[in-house]
């Protein structure tokens, strides 16, 4: 069975007007999020913004941060730092897997790793 765009959380299906109505926001606010590079929806060939469900979830999170008093440049920085933390956590997990694999190889060869 073929996958439909509606099944893809990253498919850019929703217009600015639809997202504004769903989240009870002003369209101008959504445009500002794009201008400040906080939420960057994809564009159609005609230049219209199209949001995916992932981006809509991100807009909801941004609204929460703004309601807590953060400015859009501060929100952008928070999002950048959160992405950086996720990347570092991923690297750490990869490194831990490699260390465990190396330790297993050393044990298999009769050499215990140093504490």
mmCIF file with all atom_site columns, C-alpha atoms in Angstrom:
data_model
loop_
_atom_site.group_PDB
_atom_site.id
_atom_site.type_symbol
_atom_site.label_atom_id
_atom_site.label_alt_id
_atom_site.label_comp_id
_atom_site.label_asym_id
_atom_site.label_entity_id
_atom_site.label_seq_id
_atom_site.pdbx_PDB_ins_code
_atom_site.Cartn_x
_atom_site.Cartn_y
_atom_site.Cartn_z
_atom_site.occupancy
_atom_site.B_iso_or_equiv
_atom_site.pdbx_formal_charge
_atom_site.auth_seq_id
_atom_site.auth_comp_id
_atom_site.auth_asym_id
_atom_site.auth_atom_id
_atom_site.pdbx_PDB_model_num
ATOM 1   C CA . UNK A 1 1   ? 0.000  0.000   0.000  1.00 0.00 ? 1   UNK A CA 1
ATOM 2   C CA . UNK A 1 2   ? 1.403  3.391   -1.005 1.00 0.00 ? 2   UNK A CA 1
ATOM 3   C CA . UNK A 1 3   ? 2.206  6.003   1.632  1.00 0.00 ? 3   UNK A CA 1
ATOM 4   C CA . UNK A 1 4   ? 0.095  9.115   1.353  1.00 0.00 ? 4   UNK A CA 1
ATOM 5   C CA . UNK A 1 5   ? 1.393  12.643  2.064  1.00 0.00 ? 5   UNK A CA 1
ATOM 6   C CA . UNK A 1 6   ? -1.116 12.884  4.913  1.00 0.00 ? 6   UNK A CA 1
ATOM 7   C CA . UNK A 1 7   ? 0.735  9.992   6.600  1.00 0.00 ? 7   UNK A CA 1
ATOM 8   C CA . UNK A 1 8   ? 4.037  11.894  6.525  1.00 0.00 ? 8   UNK A CA 1
ATOM 9   C CA . UNK A 1 9   ? 4.564  14.208  9.515  1.00 0.00 ? 9   UNK A CA 1
ATOM 10  C CA . UNK A 1 10  ? 7.049  16.196  7.405  1.00 0.00 ? 10  UNK A CA 1
ATOM 11  C CA . UNK A 1 11  ? 4.789  16.705  4.376  1.00 0.00 ? 11  UNK A CA 1
ATOM 12  C CA . UNK A 1 12  ? 4.133  20.435  3.821  1.00 0.00 ? 12  UNK A CA 1
ATOM 13  C CA . UNK A 1 13  ? 0.344  20.321  3.616  1.00 0.00 ? 13  UNK A CA 1
ATOM 14  C CA . UNK A 1 14  ? -1.036 23.293  5.548  1.00 0.00 ? 14  UNK A CA 1
ATOM 15  C CA . UNK A 1 15  ? -1.248 26.947  4.534  1.00 0.00 ? 15  UNK A CA 1
ATOM 16  C CA . UNK A 1 16  ? -0.629 29.926  6.804  1.00 0.00 ? 16  UNK A CA 1
ATOM 17  C CA . UNK A 1 17  ? -4.372 30.491  7.071  1.00 0.00 ? 17  UNK A CA 1
ATOM 18  C CA . UNK A 1 18  ? -5.056 26.887  8.023  1.00 0.00 ? 18  UNK A CA 1
ATOM 19  C CA . UNK A 1 19  ? -2.332 26.850  10.684 1.00 0.00 ? 19  UNK A CA 1
ATOM 20  C CA . UNK A 1 20  ? -3.460 30.208  12.078 1.00 0.00 ? 20  UNK A CA 1
ATOM 21  C CA . UNK A 1 21  ? -7.026 28.902  12.353 1.00 0.00 ? 21  UNK A CA 1
ATOM 22  C CA . UNK A 1 22  ? -5.934 25.586  13.920 1.00 0.00 ? 22  UNK A CA 1
ATOM 23  C CA . UNK A 1 23  ? -3.824 27.274  16.582 1.00 0.00 ? 23  UNK A CA 1
ATOM 24  C CA . UNK A 1 24  ? -5.915 30.430  16.994 1.00 0.00 ? 24  UNK A CA 1
ATOM 25  C CA . UNK A 1 25  ? -2.998 32.657  15.969 1.00 0.00 ? 25  UNK A CA 1
ATOM 26  C CA . UNK A 1 26  ? -2.653 35.610  13.670 1.00 0.00 ? 26  UNK A CA 1
ATOM 27  C CA . UNK A 1 27  ? -1.183 34.926  10.258 1.00 0.00 ? 27  UNK A CA 1
ATOM 28  C CA . UNK A 1 28  ? 1.210  37.833  10.805 1.00 0.00 ? 28  UNK A CA 1
ATOM 29  C CA . UNK A 1 29  ? 2.678  36.011  13.812 1.00 0.00 ? 29  UNK A CA 1
ATOM 30  C CA . UNK A 1 30  ? 3.391  32.954  11.672 1.00 0.00 ? 30  UNK A CA 1
ATOM 31  C CA . UNK A 1 31  ? 5.066  35.145  9.063  1.00 0.00 ? 31  UNK A CA 1
ATOM 32  C CA . UNK A 1 32  ? 7.208  36.735  11.782 1.00 0.00 ? 32  UNK A CA 1
ATOM 33  C CA . UNK A 1 33  ? 8.317  33.292  12.932 1.00 0.00 ? 33  UNK A CA 1
ATOM 34  C CA . UNK A 1 34  ? 9.551  32.688  9.398  1.00 0.00 ? 34  UNK A CA 1
ATOM 35  C CA . UNK A 1 35  ? 11.220 36.108  9.172  1.00 0.00 ? 35  UNK A CA 1
ATOM 36  C CA . UNK A 1 36  ? 13.045 35.490  12.470 1.00 0.00 ? 36  UNK A CA 1
ATOM 37  C CA . UNK A 1 37  ? 14.003 31.995  11.245 1.00 0.00 ? 37  UNK A CA 1
ATOM 38  C CA . UNK A 1 38  ? 12.261 30.373  14.197 1.00 0.00 ? 38  UNK A CA 1
ATOM 39  C CA . UNK A 1 39  ? 9.920  28.178  12.130 1.00 0.00 ? 39  UNK A CA 1
ATOM 40  C CA . UNK A 1 40  ? 10.790 27.955  8.428  1.00 0.00 ? 40  UNK A CA 1
ATOM 41  C CA . UNK A 1 41  ? 7.962  26.322  6.488  1.00 0.00 ? 41  UNK A CA 1
ATOM 42  C CA . UNK A 1 42  ? 8.597  25.171  2.970  1.00 0.00 ? 42  UNK A CA 1
ATOM 43  C CA . UNK A 1 43  ? 7.395  27.255  0.056  1.00 0.00 ? 43  UNK A CA 1
ATOM 44  C CA . UNK A 1 44  ? 5.340  26.319  -2.961 1.00 0.00 ? 44  UNK A CA 1
ATOM 45  C CA . UNK A 1 45  ? 6.567  27.270  -6.421 1.00 0.00 ? 45  UNK A CA 1
ATOM 46  C CA . UNK A 1 46  ? 4.333  30.334  -6.066 1.00 0.00 ? 46  UNK A CA 1
ATOM 47  C CA . UNK A 1 47  ? 6.081  31.307  -2.813 1.00 0.00 ? 47  UNK A CA 1
ATOM 48  C CA . UNK A 1 48  ? 3.278  30.367  -0.413 1.00 0.00 ? 48  UNK A CA 1
ATOM 49  C CA . UNK A 1 49  ? 4.264  28.943  2.951  1.00 0.00 ? 49  UNK A CA 1
ATOM 50  C CA . UNK A 1 50  ? 3.270  25.330  3.636  1.00 0.00 ? 50  UNK A CA 1
ATOM 51  C CA . UNK A 1 51  ? 3.571  23.793  7.093  1.00 0.00 ? 51  UNK A CA 1
ATOM 52  C CA . UNK A 1 52  ? 4.006  20.158  8.054  1.00 0.00 ? 52  UNK A CA 1
ATOM 53  C CA . UNK A 1 53  ? 2.660  18.632  11.259 1.00 0.00 ? 53  UNK A CA 1
ATOM 54  C CA . UNK A 1 54  ? 6.199  18.742  12.666 1.00 0.00 ? 54  UNK A CA 1
ATOM 55  C CA . UNK A 1 55  ? 6.374  22.482  12.023 1.00 0.00 ? 55  UNK A CA 1
ATOM 56  C CA . UNK A 1 56  ? 2.920  23.012  13.525 1.00 0.00 ? 56  UNK A CA 1
ATOM 57  C CA . UNK A 1 57  ? 4.091  21.252  16.694 1.00 0.00 ? 57  UNK A CA 1
ATOM 58  C CA . UNK A 1 58  ? 7.148  23.503  16.705 1.00 0.00 ? 58  UNK A CA 1
ATOM 59  C CA . UNK A 1 59  ? 4.901  26.578  16.362 1.00 0.00 ? 59  UNK A CA 1
ATOM 60  C CA . UNK A 1 60  ? 2.939  25.395  19.402 1.00 0.00 ? 60  UNK A CA 1
ATOM 61  C CA . UNK A 1 61  ? 6.183  25.091  21.380 1.00 0.00 ? 61  UNK A CA 1
ATOM 62  C CA . UNK A 1 62  ? 7.305  28.542  20.244 1.00 0.00 ? 62  UNK A CA 1
ATOM 63  C CA . UNK A 1 63  ? 3.986  30.015  21.366 1.00 0.00 ? 63  UNK A CA 1
ATOM 64  C CA . UNK A 1 64  ? 4.573  28.518  24.829 1.00 0.00 ? 64  UNK A CA 1
ATOM 65  C CA . UNK A 1 65  ? 8.042  30.093  24.986 1.00 0.00 ? 65  UNK A CA 1
ATOM 66  C CA . UNK A 1 66  ? 6.739  33.479  23.833 1.00 0.00 ? 66  UNK A CA 1
ATOM 67  C CA . UNK A 1 67  ? 3.968  33.309  26.436 1.00 0.00 ? 67  UNK A CA 1
ATOM 68  C CA . UNK A 1 68  ? 6.705  32.753  29.039 1.00 0.00 ? 68  UNK A CA 1
ATOM 69  C CA . UNK A 1 69  ? 8.243  36.057  27.952 1.00 0.00 ? 69  UNK A CA 1
ATOM 70  C CA . UNK A 1 70  ? 10.939 35.078  25.461 1.00 0.00 ? 70  UNK A CA 1
ATOM 71  C CA . UNK A 1 71  ? 11.569 37.237  22.416 1.00 0.00 ? 71  UNK A CA 1
ATOM 72  C CA . UNK A 1 72  ? 11.754 35.628  18.980 1.00 0.00 ? 72  UNK A CA 1
ATOM 73  C CA . UNK A 1 73  ? 15.567 35.971  18.818 1.00 0.00 ? 73  UNK A CA 1
ATOM 74  C CA . UNK A 1 74  ? 15.737 34.292  22.245 1.00 0.00 ? 74  UNK A CA 1
ATOM 75  C CA . UNK A 1 75  ? 13.376 31.534  21.080 1.00 0.00 ? 75  UNK A CA 1
ATOM 76  C CA . UNK A 1 76  ? 15.563 30.952  18.025 1.00 0.00 ? 76  UNK A CA 1
ATOM 77  C CA . UNK A 1 77  ? 18.611 30.628  20.297 1.00 0.00 ? 77  UNK A CA 1
ATOM 78  C CA . UNK A 1 78  ? 16.796 28.197  22.608 1.00 0.00 ? 78  UNK A CA 1
ATOM 79  C CA . UNK A 1 79  ? 15.847 26.054  19.606 1.00 0.00 ? 79  UNK A CA 1
ATOM 80  C CA . UNK A 1 80  ? 19.434 26.147  18.322 1.00 0.00 ? 80  UNK A CA 1
ATOM 81  C CA . UNK A 1 81  ? 20.793 25.104  21.716 1.00 0.00 ? 81  UNK A CA 1
ATOM 82  C CA . UNK A 1 82  ? 18.229 22.313  22.058 1.00 0.00 ? 82  UNK A CA 1
ATOM 83  C CA . UNK A 1 83  ? 19.239 21.003  18.636 1.00 0.00 ? 83  UNK A CA 1
ATOM 84  C CA . UNK A 1 84  ? 22.895 21.143  19.684 1.00 0.00 ? 84  UNK A CA 1
ATOM 85  C CA . UNK A 1 85  ? 22.160 19.196  22.866 1.00 0.00 ? 85  UNK A CA 1
ATOM 86  C CA . UNK A 1 86  ? 20.318 16.524  20.844 1.00 0.00 ? 86  UNK A CA 1
ATOM 87  C CA . UNK A 1 87  ? 23.309 16.241  18.500 1.00 0.00 ? 87  UNK A CA 1
ATOM 88  C CA . UNK A 1 88  ? 25.757 15.936  21.403 1.00 0.00 ? 88  UNK A CA 1
ATOM 89  C CA . UNK A 1 89  ? 23.554 13.300  23.062 1.00 0.00 ? 89  UNK A CA 1
ATOM 90  C CA . UNK A 1 90  ? 23.451 11.342  19.794 1.00 0.00 ? 90  UNK A CA 1
ATOM 91  C CA . UNK A 1 91  ? 27.245 11.522  19.502 1.00 0.00 ? 91  UNK A CA 1
ATOM 92  C CA . UNK A 1 92  ? 27.651 10.459  23.118 1.00 0.00 ? 92  UNK A CA 1
ATOM 93  C CA . UNK A 1 93  ? 25.424 7.424   22.545 1.00 0.00 ? 93  UNK A CA 1
ATOM 94  C CA . UNK A 1 94  ? 27.417 6.536   19.410 1.00 0.00 ? 94  UNK A CA 1
ATOM 95  C CA . UNK A 1 95  ? 30.678 6.857   21.336 1.00 0.00 ? 95  UNK A CA 1
ATOM 96  C CA . UNK A 1 96  ? 29.330 4.675   24.150 1.00 0.00 ? 96  UNK A CA 1
ATOM 97  C CA . UNK A 1 97  ? 28.333 1.989   21.624 1.00 0.00 ? 97  UNK A CA 1
ATOM 98  C CA . UNK A 1 98  ? 31.817 2.068   20.076 1.00 0.00 ? 98  UNK A CA 1
ATOM 99  C CA . UNK A 1 99  ? 33.464 1.813   23.497 1.00 0.00 ? 99  UNK A CA 1
ATOM 100 C CA . UNK A 1 100 ? 31.307 -1.185  24.433 1.00 0.00 ? 100 UNK A CA 1
ATOM 101 C CA . UNK A 1 101 ? 32.140 -2.858  21.109 1.00 0.00 ? 101 UNK A CA 1
ATOM 102 C CA . UNK A 1 102 ? 35.872 -2.272  21.619 1.00 0.00 ? 102 UNK A CA 1
ATOM 103 C CA . UNK A 1 103 ? 35.703 -3.594  25.174 1.00 0.00 ? 103 UNK A CA 1
ATOM 104 C CA . UNK A 1 104 ? 33.903 -6.705  23.932 1.00 0.00 ? 104 UNK A CA 1
ATOM 105 C CA . UNK A 1 105 ? 36.600 -7.247  21.303 1.00 0.00 ? 105 UNK A CA 1
ATOM 106 C CA . UNK A 1 106 ? 39.325 -6.867  23.946 1.00 0.00 ? 106 UNK A CA 1
ATOM 107 C CA . UNK A 1 107 ? 37.588 -9.377  26.212 1.00 0.00 ? 107 UNK A CA 1
ATOM 108 C CA . UNK A 1 108 ? 37.228 -11.782 23.285 1.00 0.00 ? 108 UNK A CA 1
ATOM 109 C CA . UNK A 1 109 ? 40.987 -11.574 22.793 1.00 0.00 ? 109 UNK A CA 1
ATOM 110 C CA . UNK A 1 110 ? 41.638 -12.162 26.494 1.00 0.00 ? 110 UNK A CA 1
ATOM 111 C CA . UNK A 1 111 ? 42.687 -8.587  27.211 1.00 0.00 ? 111 UNK A CA 1
ATOM 112 C CA . UNK A 1 112 ? 40.694 -6.801  29.860 1.00 0.00 ? 112 UNK A CA 1
ATOM 113 C CA . UNK A 1 113 ? 40.167 -3.051  29.406 1.00 0.00 ? 113 UNK A CA 1
ATOM 114 C CA . UNK A 1 114 ? 41.901 -0.804  31.911 1.00 0.00 ? 114 UNK A CA 1
ATOM 115 C CA . UNK A 1 115 ? 39.621 0.751   34.523 1.00 0.00 ? 115 UNK A CA 1
#
